[in-house]
Amino acid sequence: PTFGLITTSLALHAPSQIASSFKHHAELVGYQVAISMLKTGQLNVLQSALNEFRAQKINSVVMSLPLEKADAETLARDNPDIQQLFLDVPPAAEVCHLGFLHSDGTASSVDLLLELGHRKFGLLAGPESSISARLRLACWRDTLYQAGIAETDTEYGDWSANSGWVKTMELFGRHPDITAMLVASDQMALGVISALRQLNKRIPQDVSVIGYDDTPDSQYFHPALTTVRQDFDLIGKRAVTHLLSMANQPQEAFNDLLPTTLVIRQSTG
Ligand code: IPT
Protein backbone atom coordinates (compact mmCIF):
# COMPACT_ATOMS: atom_id res chain seq x y z
CA PRO A 1 0.00 0.00 0.00
CA THR A 2 1.00 3.61 -0.58
CA PHE A 3 0.44 6.93 1.20
CA GLY A 4 0.52 10.20 -0.73
CA LEU A 5 2.51 13.24 0.35
CA ILE A 6 1.78 16.62 -1.21
CA THR A 7 4.53 18.95 -0.10
CA THR A 8 5.98 22.38 -0.58
CA SER A 9 9.59 22.64 -1.81
CA LEU A 10 11.84 19.91 -0.40
CA ALA A 11 14.77 22.28 -0.87
CA LEU A 12 13.52 23.77 2.41
CA HIS A 13 14.95 22.06 5.47
CA ALA A 14 11.79 21.66 7.55
CA PRO A 15 9.54 20.13 4.87
CA SER A 16 12.35 17.77 3.86
CA GLN A 17 12.75 16.65 7.50
CA ILE A 18 9.00 16.03 7.64
CA ALA A 19 9.05 14.05 4.37
CA SER A 20 12.00 11.99 5.53
CA SER A 21 10.41 11.15 8.87
CA PHE A 22 7.02 10.39 7.30
CA LYS A 23 8.66 8.03 4.77
CA HIS A 24 10.62 6.30 7.52
CA HIS A 25 7.61 5.70 9.74
CA ALA A 26 5.41 4.69 6.79
CA GLU A 27 7.96 2.02 5.83
CA LEU A 28 7.89 0.65 9.37
CA VAL A 29 4.19 -0.18 8.89
CA GLY A 30 4.71 -1.52 5.35
CA TYR A 31 3.67 1.54 3.31
CA GLN A 32 5.36 3.24 0.36
CA VAL A 33 5.16 7.03 -0.02
CA ALA A 34 4.42 8.75 -3.33
CA ILE A 35 5.51 12.39 -3.32
CA SER A 36 4.03 15.28 -5.23
CA MET A 37 6.07 18.48 -4.77
CA LEU A 38 4.22 21.67 -5.65
CA LYS A 39 5.45 25.19 -6.26
CA THR A 40 2.16 26.82 -5.32
CA GLY A 41 -0.78 26.01 -3.12
CA GLN A 42 -3.29 26.93 -5.85
CA LEU A 43 -6.50 25.00 -5.56
CA ASN A 44 -6.54 23.67 -9.14
CA VAL A 45 -2.94 22.48 -8.86
CA LEU A 46 -3.71 20.71 -5.59
CA GLN A 47 -6.83 19.16 -7.08
CA SER A 48 -4.77 17.77 -10.01
CA ALA A 49 -2.26 16.30 -7.58
CA LEU A 50 -5.11 14.58 -5.69
CA ASN A 51 -6.57 13.33 -8.99
CA GLU A 52 -3.25 11.74 -9.87
CA PHE A 53 -3.11 10.01 -6.51
CA ARG A 54 -6.70 8.82 -7.00
CA ALA A 55 -5.75 7.33 -10.39
CA GLN A 56 -2.99 5.41 -8.59
CA LYS A 57 -5.49 4.17 -5.98
CA ILE A 58 -3.82 6.25 -3.26
CA ASN A 59 -6.50 7.44 -0.85
CA SER A 60 -4.59 8.61 2.24
CA VAL A 61 -2.63 11.81 1.76
CA VAL A 62 -0.58 14.17 3.93
CA MET A 63 -0.81 17.83 2.87
CA SER A 64 2.51 19.35 3.95
CA LEU A 65 2.10 22.87 2.64
CA PRO A 66 0.41 26.06 3.84
CA LEU A 67 -3.29 26.26 3.00
CA GLU A 68 -5.91 28.83 3.92
CA LYS A 69 -8.97 27.62 5.84
CA ALA A 70 -11.38 27.86 2.89
CA ASP A 71 -9.02 26.05 0.49
CA ALA A 72 -8.35 23.17 2.89
CA GLU A 73 -12.07 22.80 3.58
CA THR A 74 -12.85 22.82 -0.16
CA LEU A 75 -10.32 20.09 -0.88
CA ALA A 76 -11.63 17.93 1.96
CA ARG A 77 -15.25 18.44 0.89
CA ASP A 78 -14.62 17.86 -2.84
CA ASN A 79 -12.58 14.68 -2.28
CA PRO A 80 -14.44 12.68 0.36
CA ASP A 81 -12.93 9.43 -0.99
CA ILE A 82 -9.39 10.62 -0.13
CA GLN A 83 -8.44 10.98 3.55
CA GLN A 84 -6.44 14.21 3.86
CA LEU A 85 -4.29 15.14 6.84
CA PHE A 86 -3.29 18.83 6.80
CA LEU A 87 -0.05 19.98 8.46
CA ASP A 88 -0.14 23.76 7.91
CA VAL A 89 -3.65 25.25 8.14
CA PRO A 90 -5.25 27.68 10.59
CA PRO A 91 -6.51 25.84 13.69
CA ALA A 92 -10.03 27.11 12.88
CA ALA A 93 -10.14 25.11 9.63
CA GLU A 94 -12.63 22.26 9.89
CA VAL A 95 -10.35 19.55 8.57
CA CYS A 96 -8.06 16.86 10.01
CA HIS A 97 -5.13 18.93 11.24
CA LEU A 98 -1.84 17.79 12.73
CA GLY A 99 0.46 20.69 13.49
CA PHE A 100 2.62 22.47 16.01
CA LEU A 101 1.52 24.83 18.76
CA HIS A 102 3.47 27.95 17.76
CA SER A 103 2.55 30.03 20.78
CA ASP A 104 4.67 28.14 23.38
CA GLY A 105 7.93 28.41 21.50
CA THR A 106 7.47 31.95 20.25
CA ALA A 107 6.48 33.29 23.68
CA SER A 108 9.41 31.64 25.44
CA SER A 109 11.88 32.95 22.86
CA VAL A 110 10.62 36.51 23.38
CA ASP A 111 10.71 36.02 27.18
CA LEU A 112 14.34 34.89 27.04
CA LEU A 113 15.37 37.98 25.09
CA LEU A 114 13.46 40.27 27.45
CA GLU A 115 15.12 38.64 30.47
CA LEU A 116 18.49 39.24 28.82
CA GLY A 117 17.57 42.92 28.69
CA HIS A 118 16.88 43.37 24.98
CA ARG A 119 14.59 46.21 23.93
CA LYS A 120 15.37 46.76 20.21
CA PHE A 121 14.00 43.89 18.18
CA GLY A 122 14.13 43.02 14.51
CA LEU A 123 11.47 40.55 13.37
CA LEU A 124 12.16 38.36 10.36
CA ALA A 125 8.93 36.59 9.52
CA GLY A 126 8.29 33.96 6.87
CA PRO A 127 6.22 34.73 3.76
CA GLU A 128 2.84 36.35 4.33
CA SER A 129 1.24 33.52 2.33
CA SER A 130 2.28 31.03 5.05
CA ILE A 131 -0.15 30.29 7.87
CA SER A 132 2.54 29.27 10.33
CA ALA A 133 4.64 32.33 9.46
CA ARG A 134 1.70 34.59 10.26
CA LEU A 135 0.98 32.78 13.54
CA ARG A 136 4.61 33.07 14.67
CA LEU A 137 4.74 36.76 13.84
CA ALA A 138 1.46 37.43 15.66
CA CYS A 139 2.75 35.62 18.77
CA TRP A 140 6.07 37.51 18.80
CA ARG A 141 4.20 40.80 18.50
CA ASP A 142 1.64 39.92 21.19
CA THR A 143 4.31 38.90 23.67
CA LEU A 144 6.41 42.00 22.95
CA TYR A 145 3.36 44.24 23.16
CA GLN A 146 2.40 42.77 26.55
CA ALA A 147 5.91 43.60 27.75
CA GLY A 148 5.40 47.20 26.70
CA ILE A 149 7.45 47.03 23.51
CA ALA A 150 5.22 48.33 20.75
CA GLU A 151 7.86 49.42 18.30
CA THR A 152 9.61 46.77 16.29
CA ASP A 153 10.54 46.54 12.63
CA THR A 154 9.44 43.57 10.52
CA GLU A 155 10.65 42.06 7.26
CA TYR A 156 9.24 39.06 5.43
CA GLY A 157 11.60 36.43 4.01
CA ASP A 158 10.79 33.44 1.79
CA TRP A 159 12.28 30.82 4.22
CA SER A 160 15.60 30.69 2.32
CA ALA A 161 18.99 31.54 3.84
CA ASN A 162 19.42 34.08 1.07
CA SER A 163 16.30 35.97 2.15
CA GLY A 164 17.64 35.92 5.72
CA TRP A 165 20.79 37.66 4.52
CA VAL A 166 19.02 40.24 2.35
CA LYS A 167 16.34 41.14 4.91
CA THR A 168 18.89 41.50 7.73
CA MET A 169 20.79 44.03 5.62
CA GLU A 170 17.53 45.94 5.12
CA LEU A 171 16.58 45.86 8.81
CA PHE A 172 20.01 47.00 9.98
CA GLY A 173 20.13 49.62 7.22
CA ARG A 174 17.08 51.21 8.84
CA HIS A 175 17.91 50.37 12.49
CA PRO A 176 21.62 49.83 13.18
CA ASP A 177 20.79 49.69 16.92
CA ILE A 178 18.80 46.42 16.82
CA THR A 179 20.17 44.02 19.47
CA ALA A 180 17.88 41.01 19.03
CA MET A 181 16.63 39.19 15.95
CA LEU A 182 13.64 36.86 16.04
CA VAL A 183 13.73 34.70 12.92
CA ALA A 184 10.92 32.42 11.73
CA SER A 185 13.17 29.59 10.52
CA ASP A 186 16.68 28.25 11.14
CA GLN A 187 17.40 28.30 7.42
CA MET A 188 16.74 32.06 7.33
CA ALA A 189 18.76 32.42 10.56
CA LEU A 190 21.76 30.98 8.72
CA GLY A 191 21.60 33.96 6.36
CA VAL A 192 21.04 36.33 9.29
CA ILE A 193 24.23 35.11 10.99
CA SER A 194 26.21 35.56 7.79
CA ALA A 195 24.86 39.10 7.26
CA LEU A 196 25.60 40.11 10.86
CA ARG A 197 29.18 38.91 10.49
CA GLN A 198 29.50 41.03 7.35
CA LEU A 199 28.17 44.01 9.32
CA ASN A 200 30.84 43.36 11.98
CA LYS A 201 28.24 42.55 14.59
CA ARG A 202 29.30 39.92 17.11
CA ILE A 203 26.80 37.21 18.07
CA PRO A 204 25.68 37.28 20.83
CA GLN A 205 27.73 40.18 22.29
CA ASP A 206 26.20 42.76 19.91
CA VAL A 207 23.15 40.96 18.54
CA SER A 208 21.26 37.89 19.76
CA VAL A 209 19.59 35.61 17.21
CA ILE A 210 16.80 33.08 17.77
CA GLY A 211 15.65 30.76 14.99
CA TYR A 212 12.69 28.45 14.63
CA ASP A 213 12.59 24.72 13.71
CA ASP A 214 15.70 23.19 15.32
CA THR A 215 16.58 21.21 12.22
CA PRO A 216 19.50 18.86 13.00
CA ASP A 217 22.16 21.15 11.47
CA SER A 218 21.32 24.14 13.65
CA GLN A 219 23.48 23.10 16.58
CA TYR A 220 26.48 23.30 14.21
CA PHE A 221 25.84 26.86 13.05
CA HIS A 222 28.48 29.30 14.27
CA PRO A 223 27.57 30.18 16.94
CA ALA A 224 25.32 27.22 17.78
CA LEU A 225 21.78 28.48 17.25
CA THR A 226 19.26 29.15 19.99
CA THR A 227 15.98 28.11 18.42
CA VAL A 228 12.45 26.84 18.87
CA ARG A 229 12.29 23.11 18.46
CA GLN A 230 9.62 21.42 16.38
CA ASP A 231 9.90 17.65 16.62
CA PHE A 232 9.92 16.60 12.97
CA ASP A 233 10.42 12.94 13.77
CA LEU A 234 7.33 13.00 15.96
CA ILE A 235 5.15 14.77 13.37
CA GLY A 236 6.07 12.16 10.72
CA LYS A 237 5.33 9.32 13.09
CA ARG A 238 2.07 10.87 14.27
CA ALA A 239 1.01 11.51 10.65
CA VAL A 240 1.26 7.77 9.93
CA THR A 241 -0.80 6.94 13.04
CA HIS A 242 -3.51 9.43 12.02
CA LEU A 243 -3.67 8.23 8.40
CA LEU A 244 -4.06 4.63 9.52
CA SER A 245 -6.91 5.44 11.88
CA MET A 246 -8.54 7.81 9.36
CA ALA A 247 -8.51 4.97 6.79
CA ASN A 248 -10.20 2.62 9.26
CA GLN A 249 -12.78 5.15 10.23
CA PRO A 250 -13.09 8.50 8.44
CA GLN A 251 -12.73 11.21 11.10
CA GLU A 252 -14.52 14.40 11.84
CA ALA A 253 -12.31 17.45 11.83
CA PHE A 254 -9.66 17.54 14.59
CA ASN A 255 -6.67 19.59 15.74
CA ASP A 256 -3.72 17.63 17.06
CA LEU A 257 -1.13 20.21 18.10
CA LEU A 258 2.38 19.10 19.08
CA PRO A 259 4.41 21.19 21.53
CA THR A 260 7.25 23.53 20.58
CA THR A 261 10.11 24.19 22.99
CA LEU A 262 12.91 26.72 23.24
CA VAL A 263 16.43 25.25 22.95
CA ILE A 264 19.02 27.68 24.34
CA ARG A 265 22.47 27.56 22.73
CA GLN A 266 25.19 30.14 22.01
CA SER A 267 23.51 32.70 19.74
CA THR A 268 21.74 34.49 22.59
CA GLY A 269 23.20 36.54 25.39
C1 IPT B 1 7.54 25.27 8.46
C2 IPT B 1 8.95 25.58 8.90
O1 IPT B 1 8.97 25.94 10.25
C3 IPT B 1 9.53 26.70 8.07
O2 IPT B 1 10.89 26.83 8.38
C4 IPT B 1 9.34 26.48 6.57
O3 IPT B 1 10.21 25.45 6.14
C5 IPT B 1 7.89 26.12 6.30
O4 IPT B 1 7.48 25.01 7.06
C6 IPT B 1 7.66 25.78 4.82
O5 IPT B 1 6.30 25.77 4.56
S1 IPT B 1 7.03 23.80 9.33
C7 IPT B 1 5.34 23.56 8.93
C8 IPT B 1 4.87 22.25 9.51
C9 IPT B 1 4.50 24.66 9.50
Tab-separated table of C-alpha atoms and ligand atoms in Angstrom:
chain	number	residue	atom	x	y	z
A	1	PRO	CA	0.000	0.000	0.000
A	2	THR	CA	1.003	3.609	-0.585
A	3	PHE	CA	0.439	6.927	1.198
A	4	GLY	CA	0.520	10.198	-0.726
A	5	LEU	CA	2.506	13.243	0.351
A	6	ILE	CA	1.776	16.615	-1.210
A	7	THR	CA	4.532	18.954	-0.104
A	8	THR	CA	5.978	22.380	-0.583
A	9	SER	CA	9.590	22.636	-1.806
A	10	LEU	CA	11.840	19.913	-0.400
A	11	ALA	CA	14.770	22.276	-0.868
A	12	LEU	CA	13.518	23.774	2.412
A	13	HIS	CA	14.952	22.061	5.471
A	14	ALA	CA	11.788	21.663	7.548
A	15	PRO	CA	9.538	20.130	4.869
A	16	SER	CA	12.352	17.773	3.858
A	17	GLN	CA	12.752	16.654	7.495
A	18	ILE	CA	9.002	16.028	7.642
A	19	ALA	CA	9.048	14.046	4.371
A	20	SER	CA	11.996	11.990	5.532
A	21	SER	CA	10.415	11.148	8.870
A	22	PHE	CA	7.016	10.390	7.296
A	23	LYS	CA	8.659	8.032	4.772
A	24	HIS	CA	10.619	6.300	7.523
A	25	HIS	CA	7.608	5.697	9.740
A	26	ALA	CA	5.413	4.687	6.787
A	27	GLU	CA	7.964	2.017	5.835
A	28	LEU	CA	7.887	0.646	9.373
A	29	VAL	CA	4.191	-0.178	8.890
A	30	GLY	CA	4.705	-1.515	5.354
A	31	TYR	CA	3.672	1.538	3.315
A	32	GLN	CA	5.359	3.238	0.359
A	33	VAL	CA	5.155	7.030	-0.016
A	34	ALA	CA	4.415	8.753	-3.329
A	35	ILE	CA	5.514	12.386	-3.323
A	36	SER	CA	4.026	15.280	-5.234
A	37	MET	CA	6.069	18.482	-4.770
A	38	LEU	CA	4.216	21.671	-5.645
A	39	LYS	CA	5.454	25.189	-6.257
A	40	THR	CA	2.162	26.823	-5.320
A	41	GLY	CA	-0.783	26.011	-3.118
A	42	GLN	CA	-3.290	26.933	-5.854
A	43	LEU	CA	-6.497	24.998	-5.559
A	44	ASN	CA	-6.539	23.671	-9.142
A	45	VAL	CA	-2.943	22.480	-8.861
A	46	LEU	CA	-3.712	20.707	-5.588
A	47	GLN	CA	-6.828	19.164	-7.084
A	48	SER	CA	-4.775	17.765	-10.006
A	49	ALA	CA	-2.265	16.297	-7.576
A	50	LEU	CA	-5.108	14.579	-5.694
A	51	ASN	CA	-6.568	13.331	-8.990
A	52	GLU	CA	-3.247	11.737	-9.871
A	53	PHE	CA	-3.107	10.008	-6.514
A	54	ARG	CA	-6.699	8.824	-7.001
A	55	ALA	CA	-5.753	7.334	-10.395
A	56	GLN	CA	-2.987	5.414	-8.589
A	57	LYS	CA	-5.487	4.172	-5.978
A	58	ILE	CA	-3.817	6.253	-3.257
A	59	ASN	CA	-6.495	7.438	-0.848
A	60	SER	CA	-4.587	8.606	2.240
A	61	VAL	CA	-2.635	11.807	1.765
A	62	VAL	CA	-0.579	14.172	3.935
A	63	MET	CA	-0.811	17.826	2.870
A	64	SER	CA	2.508	19.353	3.948
A	65	LEU	CA	2.096	22.870	2.639
A	66	PRO	CA	0.405	26.056	3.843
A	67	LEU	CA	-3.294	26.261	2.998
A	68	GLU	CA	-5.911	28.825	3.922
A	69	LYS	CA	-8.971	27.618	5.844
A	70	ALA	CA	-11.377	27.861	2.887
A	71	ASP	CA	-9.015	26.050	0.493
A	72	ALA	CA	-8.352	23.174	2.891
A	73	GLU	CA	-12.069	22.795	3.581
A	74	THR	CA	-12.851	22.824	-0.156
A	75	LEU	CA	-10.319	20.087	-0.876
A	76	ALA	CA	-11.627	17.935	1.965
A	77	ARG	CA	-15.245	18.443	0.890
A	78	ASP	CA	-14.618	17.865	-2.837
A	79	ASN	CA	-12.579	14.684	-2.283
A	80	PRO	CA	-14.440	12.676	0.357
A	81	ASP	CA	-12.926	9.433	-0.995
A	82	ILE	CA	-9.388	10.621	-0.129
A	83	GLN	CA	-8.440	10.979	3.546
A	84	GLN	CA	-6.441	14.214	3.858
A	85	LEU	CA	-4.288	15.145	6.844
A	86	PHE	CA	-3.290	18.831	6.798
A	87	LEU	CA	-0.050	19.985	8.457
A	88	ASP	CA	-0.145	23.760	7.907
A	89	VAL	CA	-3.648	25.248	8.141
A	90	PRO	CA	-5.252	27.684	10.593
A	91	PRO	CA	-6.514	25.839	13.694
A	92	ALA	CA	-10.032	27.111	12.885
A	93	ALA	CA	-10.136	25.110	9.633
A	94	GLU	CA	-12.632	22.261	9.888
A	95	VAL	CA	-10.347	19.548	8.574
A	96	CYS	CA	-8.058	16.865	10.012
A	97	HIS	CA	-5.129	18.933	11.240
A	98	LEU	CA	-1.838	17.787	12.727
A	99	GLY	CA	0.462	20.688	13.491
A	100	PHE	CA	2.621	22.472	16.012
A	101	LEU	CA	1.520	24.832	18.764
A	102	HIS	CA	3.466	27.945	17.762
A	103	SER	CA	2.548	30.033	20.782
A	104	ASP	CA	4.669	28.141	23.378
A	105	GLY	CA	7.929	28.413	21.504
A	106	THR	CA	7.470	31.947	20.253
A	107	ALA	CA	6.481	33.290	23.678
A	108	SER	CA	9.413	31.645	25.438
A	109	SER	CA	11.879	32.949	22.859
A	110	VAL	CA	10.624	36.511	23.385
A	111	ASP	CA	10.710	36.021	27.181
A	112	LEU	CA	14.339	34.886	27.042
A	113	LEU	CA	15.374	37.985	25.087
A	114	LEU	CA	13.456	40.267	27.452
A	115	GLU	CA	15.118	38.643	30.475
A	116	LEU	CA	18.485	39.237	28.823
A	117	GLY	CA	17.575	42.924	28.688
A	118	HIS	CA	16.885	43.368	24.977
A	119	ARG	CA	14.594	46.213	23.929
A	120	LYS	CA	15.373	46.758	20.214
A	121	PHE	CA	13.998	43.889	18.181
A	122	GLY	CA	14.128	43.021	14.507
A	123	LEU	CA	11.472	40.546	13.371
A	124	LEU	CA	12.163	38.364	10.358
A	125	ALA	CA	8.931	36.594	9.517
A	126	GLY	CA	8.290	33.958	6.874
A	127	PRO	CA	6.218	34.731	3.760
A	128	GLU	CA	2.839	36.353	4.333
A	129	SER	CA	1.241	33.516	2.335
A	130	SER	CA	2.278	31.034	5.053
A	131	ILE	CA	-0.149	30.293	7.873
A	132	SER	CA	2.542	29.272	10.329
A	133	ALA	CA	4.642	32.333	9.464
A	134	ARG	CA	1.698	34.593	10.264
A	135	LEU	CA	0.976	32.782	13.543
A	136	ARG	CA	4.609	33.066	14.667
A	137	LEU	CA	4.736	36.763	13.842
A	138	ALA	CA	1.460	37.428	15.659
A	139	CYS	CA	2.754	35.618	18.770
A	140	TRP	CA	6.071	37.513	18.803
A	141	ARG	CA	4.197	40.796	18.499
A	142	ASP	CA	1.636	39.917	21.194
A	143	THR	CA	4.312	38.899	23.666
A	144	LEU	CA	6.408	42.003	22.950
A	145	TYR	CA	3.363	44.235	23.159
A	146	GLN	CA	2.397	42.766	26.545
A	147	ALA	CA	5.911	43.602	27.754
A	148	GLY	CA	5.398	47.202	26.699
A	149	ILE	CA	7.453	47.031	23.511
A	150	ALA	CA	5.217	48.329	20.754
A	151	GLU	CA	7.865	49.423	18.302
A	152	THR	CA	9.613	46.766	16.292
A	153	ASP	CA	10.538	46.539	12.631
A	154	THR	CA	9.441	43.568	10.517
A	155	GLU	CA	10.653	42.064	7.263
A	156	TYR	CA	9.238	39.056	5.430
A	157	GLY	CA	11.599	36.428	4.010
A	158	ASP	CA	10.793	33.442	1.794
A	159	TRP	CA	12.278	30.822	4.221
A	160	SER	CA	15.597	30.688	2.324
A	161	ALA	CA	18.993	31.536	3.844
A	162	ASN	CA	19.422	34.083	1.067
A	163	SER	CA	16.299	35.966	2.154
A	164	GLY	CA	17.636	35.924	5.723
A	165	TRP	CA	20.790	37.659	4.524
A	166	VAL	CA	19.017	40.241	2.352
A	167	LYS	CA	16.336	41.140	4.911
A	168	THR	CA	18.892	41.504	7.726
A	169	MET	CA	20.787	44.026	5.619
A	170	GLU	CA	17.527	45.945	5.116
A	171	LEU	CA	16.576	45.859	8.815
A	172	PHE	CA	20.011	47.003	9.984
A	173	GLY	CA	20.134	49.623	7.216
A	174	ARG	CA	17.083	51.212	8.844
A	175	HIS	CA	17.908	50.371	12.485
A	176	PRO	CA	21.620	49.829	13.183
A	177	ASP	CA	20.788	49.693	16.918
A	178	ILE	CA	18.798	46.419	16.819
A	179	THR	CA	20.170	44.021	19.471
A	180	ALA	CA	17.877	41.014	19.026
A	181	MET	CA	16.629	39.189	15.949
A	182	LEU	CA	13.638	36.855	16.040
A	183	VAL	CA	13.728	34.701	12.924
A	184	ALA	CA	10.917	32.424	11.732
A	185	SER	CA	13.174	29.585	10.523
A	186	ASP	CA	16.684	28.253	11.139
A	187	GLN	CA	17.403	28.302	7.424
A	188	MET	CA	16.743	32.060	7.333
A	189	ALA	CA	18.763	32.425	10.564
A	190	LEU	CA	21.763	30.976	8.719
A	191	GLY	CA	21.603	33.962	6.359
A	192	VAL	CA	21.038	36.333	9.290
A	193	ILE	CA	24.226	35.114	10.992
A	194	SER	CA	26.211	35.558	7.789
A	195	ALA	CA	24.862	39.096	7.260
A	196	LEU	CA	25.605	40.105	10.860
A	197	ARG	CA	29.177	38.914	10.486
A	198	GLN	CA	29.501	41.031	7.346
A	199	LEU	CA	28.166	44.007	9.325
A	200	ASN	CA	30.844	43.361	11.976
A	201	LYS	CA	28.237	42.553	14.586
A	202	ARG	CA	29.296	39.923	17.113
A	203	ILE	CA	26.796	37.208	18.066
A	204	PRO	CA	25.677	37.276	20.826
A	205	GLN	CA	27.730	40.178	22.290
A	206	ASP	CA	26.199	42.758	19.913
A	207	VAL	CA	23.150	40.956	18.542
A	208	SER	CA	21.261	37.886	19.759
A	209	VAL	CA	19.589	35.605	17.211
A	210	ILE	CA	16.801	33.078	17.773
A	211	GLY	CA	15.651	30.765	14.991
A	212	TYR	CA	12.690	28.449	14.629
A	213	ASP	CA	12.593	24.718	13.707
A	214	ASP	CA	15.704	23.192	15.324
A	215	THR	CA	16.583	21.213	12.221
A	216	PRO	CA	19.500	18.856	12.995
A	217	ASP	CA	22.162	21.153	11.468
A	218	SER	CA	21.320	24.141	13.647
A	219	GLN	CA	23.481	23.099	16.584
A	220	TYR	CA	26.483	23.295	14.208
A	221	PHE	CA	25.837	26.862	13.050
A	222	HIS	CA	28.483	29.300	14.273
A	223	PRO	CA	27.570	30.177	16.941
A	224	ALA	CA	25.322	27.222	17.775
A	225	LEU	CA	21.784	28.477	17.255
A	226	THR	CA	19.262	29.150	19.988
A	227	THR	CA	15.979	28.113	18.415
A	228	VAL	CA	12.454	26.841	18.875
A	229	ARG	CA	12.287	23.110	18.458
A	230	GLN	CA	9.617	21.420	16.377
A	231	ASP	CA	9.903	17.646	16.624
A	232	PHE	CA	9.920	16.602	12.971
A	233	ASP	CA	10.420	12.937	13.767
A	234	LEU	CA	7.334	13.003	15.957
A	235	ILE	CA	5.152	14.769	13.373
A	236	GLY	CA	6.074	12.164	10.722
A	237	LYS	CA	5.328	9.325	13.093
A	238	ARG	CA	2.068	10.867	14.270
A	239	ALA	CA	1.012	11.511	10.649
A	240	VAL	CA	1.258	7.766	9.934
A	241	THR	CA	-0.801	6.943	13.043
A	242	HIS	CA	-3.506	9.426	12.022
A	243	LEU	CA	-3.669	8.235	8.398
A	244	LEU	CA	-4.058	4.631	9.518
A	245	SER	CA	-6.908	5.440	11.876
A	246	MET	CA	-8.543	7.812	9.360
A	247	ALA	CA	-8.510	4.966	6.786
A	248	ASN	CA	-10.198	2.624	9.264
A	249	GLN	CA	-12.781	5.150	10.230
A	250	PRO	CA	-13.092	8.499	8.443
A	251	GLN	CA	-12.726	11.207	11.101
A	252	GLU	CA	-14.519	14.398	11.835
A	253	ALA	CA	-12.306	17.453	11.834
A	254	PHE	CA	-9.658	17.540	14.587
A	255	ASN	CA	-6.674	19.594	15.739
A	256	ASP	CA	-3.715	17.628	17.060
A	257	LEU	CA	-1.132	20.208	18.100
A	258	LEU	CA	2.379	19.103	19.077
A	259	PRO	CA	4.413	21.191	21.532
A	260	THR	CA	7.254	23.532	20.576
A	261	THR	CA	10.112	24.192	22.987
A	262	LEU	CA	12.906	26.720	23.245
A	263	VAL	CA	16.427	25.255	22.947
A	264	ILE	CA	19.018	27.680	24.342
A	265	ARG	CA	22.472	27.563	22.726
A	266	GLN	CA	25.192	30.144	22.013
A	267	SER	CA	23.508	32.697	19.736
A	268	THR	CA	21.737	34.491	22.594
A	269	GLY	CA	23.197	36.545	25.395
B	1	IPT	C1	7.540	25.267	8.457
B	1	IPT	C2	8.946	25.580	8.901
B	1	IPT	O1	8.966	25.943	10.246
B	1	IPT	C3	9.530	26.701	8.074
B	1	IPT	O2	10.894	26.830	8.381
B	1	IPT	C4	9.337	26.476	6.572
B	1	IPT	O3	10.211	25.449	6.139
B	1	IPT	C5	7.893	26.117	6.295
B	1	IPT	O4	7.481	25.006	7.064
B	1	IPT	C6	7.662	25.783	4.825
B	1	IPT	O5	6.300	25.773	4.560
B	1	IPT	S1	7.032	23.803	9.332
B	1	IPT	C7	5.344	23.561	8.926
B	1	IPT	C8	4.870	22.246	9.509
B	1	IPT	C9	4.499	24.663	9.503
